[in-house]
Coordinates of C-alpha atoms in Angstrom, one line a residue:
D1 CA 3.4 19.1 -7.4
E2 CA 2.4 16.9 -10.3
G3 CA 5.5 17.7 -12.3
A4 CA 7.8 16.9 -9.3
L5 CA 6.0 13.6 -9.0
R6 CA 6.5 12.7 -12.7
A7 CA 10.2 13.7 -12.6
Q8 CA 10.8 11.5 -9.5
A9 CA 9.1 8.6 -11.1
A10 CA 11.4 9.0 -14.1
R11 CA 14.4 9.2 -11.9
L12 CA 13.3 6.1 -10.0
R13 CA 12.6 4.2 -13.3
E14 CA 16.2 5.0 -14.4
F15 CA 17.6 3.9 -11.1
V16 CA 15.6 0.6 -11.1
E17 CA 16.5 -0.1 -14.7
A18 CA 20.1 0.2 -14.0
R19 CA 19.9 -2.2 -11.1
P20 CA 18.0 -5.2 -12.1
E21 CA 19.2 -7.1 -9.1
L22 CA 16.9 -4.9 -6.9
A23 CA 13.9 -6.6 -5.5
P24 CA 10.7 -4.6 -6.0
D25 CA 9.5 -5.2 -2.5
E26 CA 12.8 -3.8 -1.0
V27 CA 12.5 -0.8 -3.3
A28 CA 8.9 -0.2 -2.1
W29 CA 9.9 -0.6 1.5
S30 CA 12.8 1.9 1.1
L31 CA 10.3 4.4 -0.5
V32 CA 7.7 3.9 2.1
S33 CA 10.0 4.1 5.1
T34 CA 12.5 6.8 4.0
R35 CA 10.6 9.3 1.8
A36 CA 8.6 12.4 2.9
A37 CA 4.9 11.9 2.6
L38 CA 4.1 14.5 -0.1
E39 CA 0.8 15.8 -1.4
H40 CA 1.0 14.3 -4.8
R41 CA 1.4 10.5 -4.6
A42 CA 1.5 7.4 -6.9
V43 CA 1.8 3.7 -6.6
A44 CA 2.9 1.3 -9.3
L45 CA 1.5 -2.3 -8.7
G46 CA 3.0 -5.4 -10.3
T47 CA 5.2 -8.3 -9.8
G48 CA 8.9 -8.3 -10.6
G49 CA 11.2 -5.5 -11.9
A50 CA 9.5 -5.3 -15.3
G51 CA 6.2 -4.5 -13.7
L52 CA 7.7 -1.9 -11.6
V53 CA 9.6 -0.2 -14.5
T54 CA 6.2 -0.3 -16.6
G55 CA 4.3 1.4 -13.8
L56 CA 7.0 3.9 -13.1
D57 CA 7.0 4.7 -16.8
S58 CA 3.3 5.3 -16.8
I59 CA 3.6 7.6 -13.9
A60 CA 6.5 9.5 -15.4
R61 CA 4.5 10.0 -18.7
G62 CA 1.3 10.8 -16.9
T63 CA -0.5 8.1 -18.8
A64 CA -3.4 6.1 -17.2
A65 CA -2.7 2.5 -16.6
A66 CA -4.5 -0.3 -14.7
D67 CA -1.4 -1.0 -12.6
V68 CA -1.0 2.6 -11.4
V69 CA -2.8 4.5 -8.7
E70 CA -2.3 8.3 -8.4
G71 CA -3.8 10.8 -6.0
V72 CA -3.5 13.9 -4.1
G73 CA -3.8 13.7 -0.3
P74 CA -3.2 15.9 2.7
I75 CA 0.0 16.0 4.5
G76 CA -0.1 15.3 8.2
D77 CA -0.2 12.8 10.9
E78 CA -3.7 11.6 10.2
A79 CA -4.6 7.9 10.6
V80 CA -4.8 5.6 7.4
F81 CA -6.6 2.3 7.2
V82 CA -5.2 -0.1 4.8
F83 CA -7.2 -3.3 3.9
P84 CA -4.9 -5.5 1.9
G85 CA -6.0 -8.2 -0.5
Q86 CA -8.4 -8.2 -3.3
G87 CA -11.5 -7.9 -1.3
A88 CA -13.8 -10.4 0.4
Q89 CA -12.9 -13.7 -1.2
W90 CA -15.9 -15.3 0.5
V91 CA -18.4 -14.2 3.0
G92 CA -17.3 -14.9 6.6
M93 CA -13.6 -15.4 5.7
G94 CA -12.3 -13.3 8.5
V95 CA -14.5 -14.8 11.1
E96 CA -13.4 -18.3 9.8
L97 CA -9.7 -17.3 10.0
A98 CA -10.3 -16.0 13.5
G99 CA -11.7 -19.4 14.6
V100 CA -8.8 -21.2 13.2
F101 CA -5.9 -19.0 14.0
P102 CA -5.7 -17.6 17.4
V103 CA -3.0 -14.9 16.4
F104 CA -5.5 -13.7 13.7
R105 CA -8.3 -13.5 16.2
E106 CA -6.2 -11.5 18.6
A107 CA -5.1 -9.1 16.0
L108 CA -8.8 -8.6 15.1
E109 CA -9.7 -8.1 18.6
E110 CA -7.0 -5.6 19.2
C111 CA -8.2 -3.6 16.3
G112 CA -11.7 -3.8 17.5
R113 CA -10.6 -2.2 20.9
A114 CA -8.5 0.4 19.1
L115 CA -11.3 1.4 16.9
S116 CA -14.3 1.0 19.4
G117 CA -14.6 4.8 19.9
F118 CA -15.0 5.2 16.2
V119 CA -16.9 2.2 14.8
E120 CA -19.4 -0.4 15.8
W121 CA -17.4 -3.6 16.4
D122 CA -19.3 -7.0 16.4
L123 CA -17.4 -9.0 13.8
L124 CA -16.5 -11.8 16.2
E125 CA -19.5 -11.7 18.5

């Protein structure tokens, strides 16, 4: 529940503060790959250990912060789509990248095939 989320964030904050040598990306990977997917969730965004500690503190206190995202989601094996980055940096960026980098194009085409039963796919055509 929400209380457990806040308590876990406080414990993680204490753990990270006591170990400044930990890299935030390694902590994040460990949390994502070894923890159970629970209903109440939160993400602390930032760079460096100080940003991680600040975000965890906001989660633990239950205070709104620009570098924290919280939510409640279902527990299960449903598909999740993640679109990294800040959004569309410029129109046609993905098509341009696909034209320059064959590996990027292959990945887009593979996604298109995998999603073809669910979405209309004509990005590269």
